[in-house]
Short mmCIF file of N, CA and C in Angstrom, two decimals:
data_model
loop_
_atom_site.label_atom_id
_atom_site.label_comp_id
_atom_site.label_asym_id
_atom_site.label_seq_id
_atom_site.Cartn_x
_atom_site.Cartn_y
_atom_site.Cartn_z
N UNK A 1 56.43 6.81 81.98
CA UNK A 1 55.32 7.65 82.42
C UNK A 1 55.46 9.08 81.85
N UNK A 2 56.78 9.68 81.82
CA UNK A 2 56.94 11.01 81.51
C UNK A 2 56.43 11.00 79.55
N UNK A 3 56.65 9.77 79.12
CA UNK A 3 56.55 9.80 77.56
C UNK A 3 55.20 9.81 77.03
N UNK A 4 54.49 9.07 78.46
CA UNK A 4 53.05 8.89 78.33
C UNK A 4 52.11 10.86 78.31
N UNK A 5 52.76 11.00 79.15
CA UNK A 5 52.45 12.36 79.67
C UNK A 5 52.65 13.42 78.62
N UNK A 6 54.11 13.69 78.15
CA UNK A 6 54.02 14.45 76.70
C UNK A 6 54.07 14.11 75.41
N UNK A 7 52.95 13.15 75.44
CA UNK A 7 52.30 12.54 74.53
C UNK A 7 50.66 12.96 74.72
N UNK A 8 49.94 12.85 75.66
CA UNK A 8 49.08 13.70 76.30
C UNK A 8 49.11 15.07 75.88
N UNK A 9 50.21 15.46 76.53
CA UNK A 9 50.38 16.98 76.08
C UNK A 9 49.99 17.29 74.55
N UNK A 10 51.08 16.66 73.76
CA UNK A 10 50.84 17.50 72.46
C UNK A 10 49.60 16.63 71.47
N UNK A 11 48.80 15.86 72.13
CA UNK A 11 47.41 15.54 71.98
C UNK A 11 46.20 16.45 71.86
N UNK A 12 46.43 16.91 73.59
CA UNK A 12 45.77 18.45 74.07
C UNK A 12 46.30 19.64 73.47
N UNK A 13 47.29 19.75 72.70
CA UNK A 13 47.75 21.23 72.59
C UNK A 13 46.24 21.61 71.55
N UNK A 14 46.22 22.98 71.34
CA UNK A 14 45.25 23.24 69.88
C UNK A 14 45.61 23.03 68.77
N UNK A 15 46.75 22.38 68.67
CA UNK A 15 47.44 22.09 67.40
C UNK A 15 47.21 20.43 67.41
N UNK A 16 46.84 20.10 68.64
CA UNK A 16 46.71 18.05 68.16
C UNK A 16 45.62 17.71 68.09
N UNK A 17 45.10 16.77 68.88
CA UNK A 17 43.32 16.28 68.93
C UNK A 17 42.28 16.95 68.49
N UNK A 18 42.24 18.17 69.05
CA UNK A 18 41.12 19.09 69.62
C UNK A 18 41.75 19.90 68.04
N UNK A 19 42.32 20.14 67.14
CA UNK A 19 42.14 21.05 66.17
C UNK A 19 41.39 19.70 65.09
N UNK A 20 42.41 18.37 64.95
CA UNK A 20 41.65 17.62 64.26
C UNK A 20 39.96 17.40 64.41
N UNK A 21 39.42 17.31 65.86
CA UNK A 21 37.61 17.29 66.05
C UNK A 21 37.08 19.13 65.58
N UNK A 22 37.75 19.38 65.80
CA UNK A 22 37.21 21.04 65.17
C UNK A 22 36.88 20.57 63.92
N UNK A 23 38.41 20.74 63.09
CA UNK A 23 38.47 20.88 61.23
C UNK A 23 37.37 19.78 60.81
N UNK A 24 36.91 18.76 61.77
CA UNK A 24 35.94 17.88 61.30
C UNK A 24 34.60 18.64 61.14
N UNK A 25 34.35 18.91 62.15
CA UNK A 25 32.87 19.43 62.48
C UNK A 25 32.91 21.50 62.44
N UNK A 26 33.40 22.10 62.31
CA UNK A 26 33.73 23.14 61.64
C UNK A 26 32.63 23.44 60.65
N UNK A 27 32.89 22.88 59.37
CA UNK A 27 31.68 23.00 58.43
C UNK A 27 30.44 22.72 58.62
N UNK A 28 30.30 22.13 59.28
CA UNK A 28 29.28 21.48 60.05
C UNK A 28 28.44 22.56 60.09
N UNK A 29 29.14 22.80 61.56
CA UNK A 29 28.61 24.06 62.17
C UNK A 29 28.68 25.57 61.36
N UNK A 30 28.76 25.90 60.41
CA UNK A 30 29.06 26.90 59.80
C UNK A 30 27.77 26.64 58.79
N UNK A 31 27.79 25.67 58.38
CA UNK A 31 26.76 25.18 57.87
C UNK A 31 25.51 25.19 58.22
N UNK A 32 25.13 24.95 59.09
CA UNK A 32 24.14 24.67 60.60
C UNK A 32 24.33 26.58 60.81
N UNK A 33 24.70 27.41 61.05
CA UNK A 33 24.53 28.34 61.36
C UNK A 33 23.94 29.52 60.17
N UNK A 34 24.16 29.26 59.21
CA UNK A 34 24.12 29.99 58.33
C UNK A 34 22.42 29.46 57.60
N UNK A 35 22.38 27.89 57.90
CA UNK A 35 20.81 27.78 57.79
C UNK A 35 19.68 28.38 58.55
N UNK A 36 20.67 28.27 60.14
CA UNK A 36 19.62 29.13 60.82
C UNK A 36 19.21 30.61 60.71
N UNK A 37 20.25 31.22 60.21
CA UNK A 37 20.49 32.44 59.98
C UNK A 37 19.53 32.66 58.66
N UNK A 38 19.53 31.71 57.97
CA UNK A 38 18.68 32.00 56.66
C UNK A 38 17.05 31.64 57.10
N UNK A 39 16.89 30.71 57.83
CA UNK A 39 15.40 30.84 58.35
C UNK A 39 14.80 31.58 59.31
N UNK A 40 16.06 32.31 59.59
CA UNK A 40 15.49 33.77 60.87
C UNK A 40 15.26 34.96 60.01
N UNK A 41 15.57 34.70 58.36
CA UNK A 41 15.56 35.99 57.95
C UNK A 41 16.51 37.24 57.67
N UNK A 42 17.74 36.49 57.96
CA UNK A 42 19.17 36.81 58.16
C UNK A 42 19.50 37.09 56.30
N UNK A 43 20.42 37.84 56.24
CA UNK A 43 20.91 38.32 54.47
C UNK A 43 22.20 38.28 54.78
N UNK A 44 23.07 38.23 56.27
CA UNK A 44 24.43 38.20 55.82
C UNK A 44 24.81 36.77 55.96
N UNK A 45 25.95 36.10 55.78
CA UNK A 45 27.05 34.69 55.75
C UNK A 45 28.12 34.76 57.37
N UNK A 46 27.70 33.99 57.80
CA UNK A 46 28.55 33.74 59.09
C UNK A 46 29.09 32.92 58.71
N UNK A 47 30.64 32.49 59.41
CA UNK A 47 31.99 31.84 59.56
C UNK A 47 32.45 31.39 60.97
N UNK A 48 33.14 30.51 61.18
CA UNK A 48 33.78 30.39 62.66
C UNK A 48 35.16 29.71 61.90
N UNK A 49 36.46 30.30 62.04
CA UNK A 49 37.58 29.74 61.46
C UNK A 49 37.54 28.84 62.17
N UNK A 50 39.09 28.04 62.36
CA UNK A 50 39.45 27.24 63.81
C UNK A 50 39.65 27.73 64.87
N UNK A 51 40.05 28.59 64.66
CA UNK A 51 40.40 29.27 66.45
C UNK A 51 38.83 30.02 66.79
N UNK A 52 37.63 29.84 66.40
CA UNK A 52 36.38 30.26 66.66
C UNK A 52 36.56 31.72 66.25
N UNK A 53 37.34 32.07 65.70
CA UNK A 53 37.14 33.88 65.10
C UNK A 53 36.18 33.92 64.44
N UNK A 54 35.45 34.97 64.41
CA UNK A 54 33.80 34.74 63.42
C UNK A 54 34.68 35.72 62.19
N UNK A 55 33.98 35.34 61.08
CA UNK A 55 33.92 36.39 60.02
C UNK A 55 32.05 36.47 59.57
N UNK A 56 31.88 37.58 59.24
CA UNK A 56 30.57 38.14 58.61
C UNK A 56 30.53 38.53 57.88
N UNK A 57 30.14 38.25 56.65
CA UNK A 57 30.02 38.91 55.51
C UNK A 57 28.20 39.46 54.83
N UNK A 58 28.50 40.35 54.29
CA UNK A 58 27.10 40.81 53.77
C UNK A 58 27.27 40.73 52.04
N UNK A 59 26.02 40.13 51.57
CA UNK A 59 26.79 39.82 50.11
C UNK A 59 27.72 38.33 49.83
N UNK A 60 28.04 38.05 51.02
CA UNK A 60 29.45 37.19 50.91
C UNK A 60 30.67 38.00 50.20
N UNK A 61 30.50 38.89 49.94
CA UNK A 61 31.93 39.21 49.98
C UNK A 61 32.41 40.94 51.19
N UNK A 62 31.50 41.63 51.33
CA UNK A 62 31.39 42.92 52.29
C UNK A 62 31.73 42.17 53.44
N UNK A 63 32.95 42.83 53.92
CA UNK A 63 32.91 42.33 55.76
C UNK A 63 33.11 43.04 56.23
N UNK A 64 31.65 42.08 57.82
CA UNK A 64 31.25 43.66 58.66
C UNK A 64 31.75 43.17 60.07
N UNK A 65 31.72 43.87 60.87
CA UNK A 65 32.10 43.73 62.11
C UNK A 65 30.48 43.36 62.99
N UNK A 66 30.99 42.49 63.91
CA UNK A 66 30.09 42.08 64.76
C UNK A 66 28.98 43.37 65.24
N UNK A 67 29.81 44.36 66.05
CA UNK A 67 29.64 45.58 66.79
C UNK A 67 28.80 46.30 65.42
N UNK A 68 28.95 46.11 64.44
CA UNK A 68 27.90 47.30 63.08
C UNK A 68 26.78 45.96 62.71
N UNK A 69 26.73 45.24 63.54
CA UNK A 69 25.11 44.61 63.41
C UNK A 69 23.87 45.64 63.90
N UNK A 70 23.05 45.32 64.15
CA UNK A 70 21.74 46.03 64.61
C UNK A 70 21.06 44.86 65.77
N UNK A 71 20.69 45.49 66.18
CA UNK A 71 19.86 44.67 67.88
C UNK A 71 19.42 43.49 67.58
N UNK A 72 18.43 43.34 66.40
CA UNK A 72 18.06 42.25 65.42
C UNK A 72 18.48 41.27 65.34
N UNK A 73 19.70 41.84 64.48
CA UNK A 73 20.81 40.88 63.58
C UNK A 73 21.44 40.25 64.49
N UNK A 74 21.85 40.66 65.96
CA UNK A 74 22.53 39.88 66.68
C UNK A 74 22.04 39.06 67.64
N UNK A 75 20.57 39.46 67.79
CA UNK A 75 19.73 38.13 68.48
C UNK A 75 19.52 37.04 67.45
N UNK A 76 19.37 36.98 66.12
CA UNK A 76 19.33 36.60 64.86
C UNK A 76 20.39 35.97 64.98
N UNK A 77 21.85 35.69 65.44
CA UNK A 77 22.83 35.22 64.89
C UNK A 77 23.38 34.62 66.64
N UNK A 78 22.57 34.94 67.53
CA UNK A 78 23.09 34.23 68.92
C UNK A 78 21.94 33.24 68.63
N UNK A 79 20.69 33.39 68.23
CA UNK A 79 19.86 32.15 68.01
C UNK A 79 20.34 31.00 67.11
N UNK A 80 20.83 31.28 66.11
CA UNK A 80 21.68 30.76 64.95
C UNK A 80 22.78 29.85 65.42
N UNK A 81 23.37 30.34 66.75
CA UNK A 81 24.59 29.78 67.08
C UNK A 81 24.03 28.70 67.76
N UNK A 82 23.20 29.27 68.99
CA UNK A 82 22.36 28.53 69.88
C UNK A 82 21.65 27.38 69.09
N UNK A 83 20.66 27.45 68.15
CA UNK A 83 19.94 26.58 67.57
C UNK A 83 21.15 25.05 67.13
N UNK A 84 22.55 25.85 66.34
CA UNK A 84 23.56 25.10 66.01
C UNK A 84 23.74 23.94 66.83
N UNK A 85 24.36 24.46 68.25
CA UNK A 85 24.96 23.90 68.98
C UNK A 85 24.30 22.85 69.81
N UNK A 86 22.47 23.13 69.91
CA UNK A 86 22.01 22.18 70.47
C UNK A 86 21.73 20.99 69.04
N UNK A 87 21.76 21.21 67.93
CA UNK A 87 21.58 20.43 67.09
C UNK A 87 22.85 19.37 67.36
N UNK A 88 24.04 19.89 67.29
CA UNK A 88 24.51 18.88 67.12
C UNK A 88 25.18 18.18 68.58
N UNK A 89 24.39 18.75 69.63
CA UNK A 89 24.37 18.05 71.24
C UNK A 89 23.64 17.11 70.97
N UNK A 90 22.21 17.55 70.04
CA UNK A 90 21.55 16.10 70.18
C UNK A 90 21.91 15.07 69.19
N UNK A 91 22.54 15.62 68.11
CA UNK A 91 22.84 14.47 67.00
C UNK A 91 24.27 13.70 68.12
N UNK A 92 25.28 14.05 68.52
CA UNK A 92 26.36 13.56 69.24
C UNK A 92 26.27 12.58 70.00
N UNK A 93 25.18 13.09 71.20
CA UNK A 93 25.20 12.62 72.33
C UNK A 93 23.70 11.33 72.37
N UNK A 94 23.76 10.62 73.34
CA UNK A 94 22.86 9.71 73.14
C UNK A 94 21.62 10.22 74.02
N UNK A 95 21.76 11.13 74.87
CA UNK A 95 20.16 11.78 75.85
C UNK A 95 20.16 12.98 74.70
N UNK A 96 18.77 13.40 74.97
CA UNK A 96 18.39 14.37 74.27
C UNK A 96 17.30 14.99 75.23
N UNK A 97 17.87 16.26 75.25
CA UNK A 97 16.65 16.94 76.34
C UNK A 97 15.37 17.87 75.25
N UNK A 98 14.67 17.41 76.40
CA UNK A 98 13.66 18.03 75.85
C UNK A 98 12.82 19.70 76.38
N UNK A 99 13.78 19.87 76.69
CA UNK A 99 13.46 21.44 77.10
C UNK A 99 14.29 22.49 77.13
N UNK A 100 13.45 23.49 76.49
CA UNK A 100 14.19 24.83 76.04
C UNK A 100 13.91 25.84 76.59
N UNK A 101 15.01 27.02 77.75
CA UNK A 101 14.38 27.95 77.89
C UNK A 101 15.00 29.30 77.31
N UNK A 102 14.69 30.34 76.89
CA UNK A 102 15.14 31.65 76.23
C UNK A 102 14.17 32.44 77.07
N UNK A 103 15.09 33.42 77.13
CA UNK A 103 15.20 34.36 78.27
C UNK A 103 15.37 35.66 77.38
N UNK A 104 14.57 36.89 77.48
CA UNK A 104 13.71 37.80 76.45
C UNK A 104 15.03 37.84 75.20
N UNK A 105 14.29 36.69 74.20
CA UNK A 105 14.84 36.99 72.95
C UNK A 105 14.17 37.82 72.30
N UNK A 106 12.87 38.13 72.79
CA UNK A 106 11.96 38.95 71.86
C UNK A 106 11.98 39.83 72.48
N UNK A 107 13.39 40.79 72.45
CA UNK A 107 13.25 42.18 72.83
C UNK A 107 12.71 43.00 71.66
N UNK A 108 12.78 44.69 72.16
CA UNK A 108 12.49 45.30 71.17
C UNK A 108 13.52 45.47 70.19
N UNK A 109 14.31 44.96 70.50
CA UNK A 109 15.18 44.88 69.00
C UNK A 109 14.83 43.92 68.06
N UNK A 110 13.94 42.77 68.01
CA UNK A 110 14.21 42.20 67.21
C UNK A 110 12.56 42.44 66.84
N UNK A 111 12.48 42.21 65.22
CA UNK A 111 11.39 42.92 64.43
C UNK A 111 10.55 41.81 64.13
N UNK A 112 9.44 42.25 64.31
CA UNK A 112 8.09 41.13 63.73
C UNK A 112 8.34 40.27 62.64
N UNK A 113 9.60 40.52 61.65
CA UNK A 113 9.89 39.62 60.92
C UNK A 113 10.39 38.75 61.44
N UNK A 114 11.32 39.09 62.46
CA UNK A 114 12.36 38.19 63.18
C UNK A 114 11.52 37.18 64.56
N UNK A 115 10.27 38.28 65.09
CA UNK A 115 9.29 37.41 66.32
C UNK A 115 8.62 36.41 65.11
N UNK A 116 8.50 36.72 63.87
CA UNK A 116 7.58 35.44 63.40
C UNK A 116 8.36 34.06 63.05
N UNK A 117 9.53 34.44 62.65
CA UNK A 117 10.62 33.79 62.42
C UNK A 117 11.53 32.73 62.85
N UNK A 118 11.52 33.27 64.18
CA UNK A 118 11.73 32.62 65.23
C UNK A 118 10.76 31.79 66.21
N UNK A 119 9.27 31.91 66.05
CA UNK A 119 8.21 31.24 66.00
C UNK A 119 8.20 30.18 65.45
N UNK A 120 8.08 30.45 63.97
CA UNK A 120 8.34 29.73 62.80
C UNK A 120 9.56 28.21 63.42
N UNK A 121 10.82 28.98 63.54
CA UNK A 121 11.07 27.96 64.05
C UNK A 121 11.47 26.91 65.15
N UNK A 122 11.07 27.91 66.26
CA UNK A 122 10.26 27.04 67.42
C UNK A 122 9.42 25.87 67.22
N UNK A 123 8.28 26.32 66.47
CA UNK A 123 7.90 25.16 66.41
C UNK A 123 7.89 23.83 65.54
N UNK A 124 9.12 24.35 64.37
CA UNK A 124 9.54 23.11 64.01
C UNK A 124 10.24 21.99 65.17
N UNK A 125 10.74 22.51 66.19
CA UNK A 125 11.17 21.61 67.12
C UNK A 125 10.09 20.83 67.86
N UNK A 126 9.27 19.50 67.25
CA UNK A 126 8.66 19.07 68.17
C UNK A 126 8.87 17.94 69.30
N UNK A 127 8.16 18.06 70.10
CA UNK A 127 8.37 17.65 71.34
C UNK A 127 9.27 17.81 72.31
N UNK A 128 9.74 18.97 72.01
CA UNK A 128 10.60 20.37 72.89
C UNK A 128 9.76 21.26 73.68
N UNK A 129 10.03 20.60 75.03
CA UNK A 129 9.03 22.35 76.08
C UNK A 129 9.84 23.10 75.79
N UNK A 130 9.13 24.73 75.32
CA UNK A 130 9.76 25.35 75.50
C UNK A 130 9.60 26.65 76.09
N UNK A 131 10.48 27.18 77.09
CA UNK A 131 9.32 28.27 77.76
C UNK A 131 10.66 29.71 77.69
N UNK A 132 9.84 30.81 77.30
CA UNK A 132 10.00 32.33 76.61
C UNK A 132 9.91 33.43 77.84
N UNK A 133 11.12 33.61 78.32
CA UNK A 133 10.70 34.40 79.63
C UNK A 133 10.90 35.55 79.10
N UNK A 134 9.50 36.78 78.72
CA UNK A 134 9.46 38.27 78.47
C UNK A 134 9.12 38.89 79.16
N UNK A 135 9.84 40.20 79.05
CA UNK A 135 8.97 41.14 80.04
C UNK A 135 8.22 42.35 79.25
N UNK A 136 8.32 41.58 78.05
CA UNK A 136 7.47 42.62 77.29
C UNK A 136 6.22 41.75 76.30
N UNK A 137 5.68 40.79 77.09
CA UNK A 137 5.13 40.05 76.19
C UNK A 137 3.70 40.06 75.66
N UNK A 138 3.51 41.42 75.47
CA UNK A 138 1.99 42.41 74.43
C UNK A 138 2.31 41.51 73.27
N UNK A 139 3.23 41.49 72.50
CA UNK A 139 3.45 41.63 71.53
C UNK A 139 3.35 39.84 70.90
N UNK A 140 4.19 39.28 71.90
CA UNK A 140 4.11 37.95 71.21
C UNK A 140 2.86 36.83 71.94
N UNK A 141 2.06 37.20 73.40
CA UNK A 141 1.20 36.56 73.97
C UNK A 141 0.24 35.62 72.73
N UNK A 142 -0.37 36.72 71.57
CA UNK A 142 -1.18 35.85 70.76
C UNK A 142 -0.92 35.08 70.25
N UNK A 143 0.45 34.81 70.01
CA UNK A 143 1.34 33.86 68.86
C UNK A 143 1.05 32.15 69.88
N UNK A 144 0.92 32.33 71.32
CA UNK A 144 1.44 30.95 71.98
C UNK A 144 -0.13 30.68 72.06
N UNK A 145 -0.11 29.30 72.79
CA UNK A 145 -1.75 28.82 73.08
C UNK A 145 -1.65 28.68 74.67
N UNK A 146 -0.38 28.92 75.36
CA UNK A 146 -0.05 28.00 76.43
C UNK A 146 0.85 29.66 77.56
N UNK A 147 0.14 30.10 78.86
CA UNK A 147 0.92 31.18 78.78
C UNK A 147 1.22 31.29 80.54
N UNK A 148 1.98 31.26 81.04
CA UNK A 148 2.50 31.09 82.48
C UNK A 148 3.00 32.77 82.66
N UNK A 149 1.84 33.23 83.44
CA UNK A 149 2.56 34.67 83.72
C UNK A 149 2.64 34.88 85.22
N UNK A 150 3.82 35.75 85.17
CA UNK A 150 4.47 35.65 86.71
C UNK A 150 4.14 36.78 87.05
N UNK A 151 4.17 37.18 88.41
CA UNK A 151 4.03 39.03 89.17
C UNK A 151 4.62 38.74 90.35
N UNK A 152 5.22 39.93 90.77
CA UNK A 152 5.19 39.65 92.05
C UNK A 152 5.16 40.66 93.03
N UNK A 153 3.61 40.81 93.65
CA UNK A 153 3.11 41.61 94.17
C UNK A 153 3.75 41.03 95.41
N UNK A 154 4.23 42.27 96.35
CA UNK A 154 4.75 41.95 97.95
C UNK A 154 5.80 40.99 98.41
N UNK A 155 6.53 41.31 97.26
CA UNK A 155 7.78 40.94 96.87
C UNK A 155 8.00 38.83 96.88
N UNK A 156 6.94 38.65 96.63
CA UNK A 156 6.78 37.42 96.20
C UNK A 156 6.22 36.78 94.95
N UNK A 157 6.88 35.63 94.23
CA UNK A 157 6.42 35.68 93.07
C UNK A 157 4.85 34.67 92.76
N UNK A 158 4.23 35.20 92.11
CA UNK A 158 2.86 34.40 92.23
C UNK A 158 3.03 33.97 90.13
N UNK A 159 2.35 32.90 90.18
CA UNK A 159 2.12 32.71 89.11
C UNK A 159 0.88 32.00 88.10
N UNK A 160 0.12 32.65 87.42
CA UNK A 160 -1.11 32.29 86.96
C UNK A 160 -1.20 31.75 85.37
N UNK A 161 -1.52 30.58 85.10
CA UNK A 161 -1.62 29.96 84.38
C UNK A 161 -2.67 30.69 83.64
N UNK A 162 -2.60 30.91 81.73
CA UNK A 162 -3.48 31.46 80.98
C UNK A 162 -3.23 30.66 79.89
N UNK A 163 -4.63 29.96 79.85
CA UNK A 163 -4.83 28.92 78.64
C UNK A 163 -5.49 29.29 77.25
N UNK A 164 -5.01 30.48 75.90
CA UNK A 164 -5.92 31.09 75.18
C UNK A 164 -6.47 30.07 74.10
#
């Protein structure tokens, strides 16, 4: 039993099992991120070593630090990750959900290149609900056909369906 056990162990360490399913799917995902990054409109190269350390490069060869992105670039590159990771939840796994929610990605940091962009590829995902909780939503209301707006007058929330 004890042989069974640290055998287990150095299975689980980050050096056994779990580095071999990384180094597999690694490129993968680096791959997968850097597409998304290129259809958001993105100009720099993201990385995730094995131990998940990011590298960023601008150019592919300039490296920048996470923290010297711009408001943009880093909703740009959490969508990138995000978009990644459910890709390959659904390629993996045998359910596949069909609903998405994001919670104000379309702040004012991120630029009409980046709200169209991310539109853009929203709706390549079809037959994905997907619902956009803003609190600034002047800006992107015309883009949807489908629009659930909330208030909440007297400290309760009411909510009115707007079909444009």
């Amino acid at each position: 039993e004890i042989d069974v056990h640290e055998f287990a162990m150095v299975l689980m360490k980050d050096t056994g099992f779990k580095s071999m399913v990384i180094k597999e799917y690694l490129p993968v995902i680096n791959q997968l991120i850097n597409m998304y990054l290129k259809k958001l409109g993105s100009y720099f190269y993201f990385e995730f070593d094995e131990n998940f350390d990011d590298t960023v490069l601008a150019r592919h060869v300039d490296e920048l630090q996470y923290a010297s992105l711009s408001g943009g670039e880093r909703i740009r590159l959490t969508l990138a990750i995000l978009f990644t990771w459910r890709y390959i939840c659904i390629k993996k796994n045998t359910a596949n959900c069909n609903l998405l929610i994001l919670d104000e990605i379309f702040s004012e940091s991120l630029d009409r290149d980046g709200v169209d962009a991310t539109i853009a590829l929203l709706k390549e995902l079809n037959g994905i609900h997907t619902f956009i909780i803003s609190p600034n939503s002047e800006n992107i209301r015309p883009k949807f056909s489908d629009i659930i707006e909330v208030t909440k007058p007297a400290d309760f929330s009411v909510y009115t369906s707007i079909t444009q």
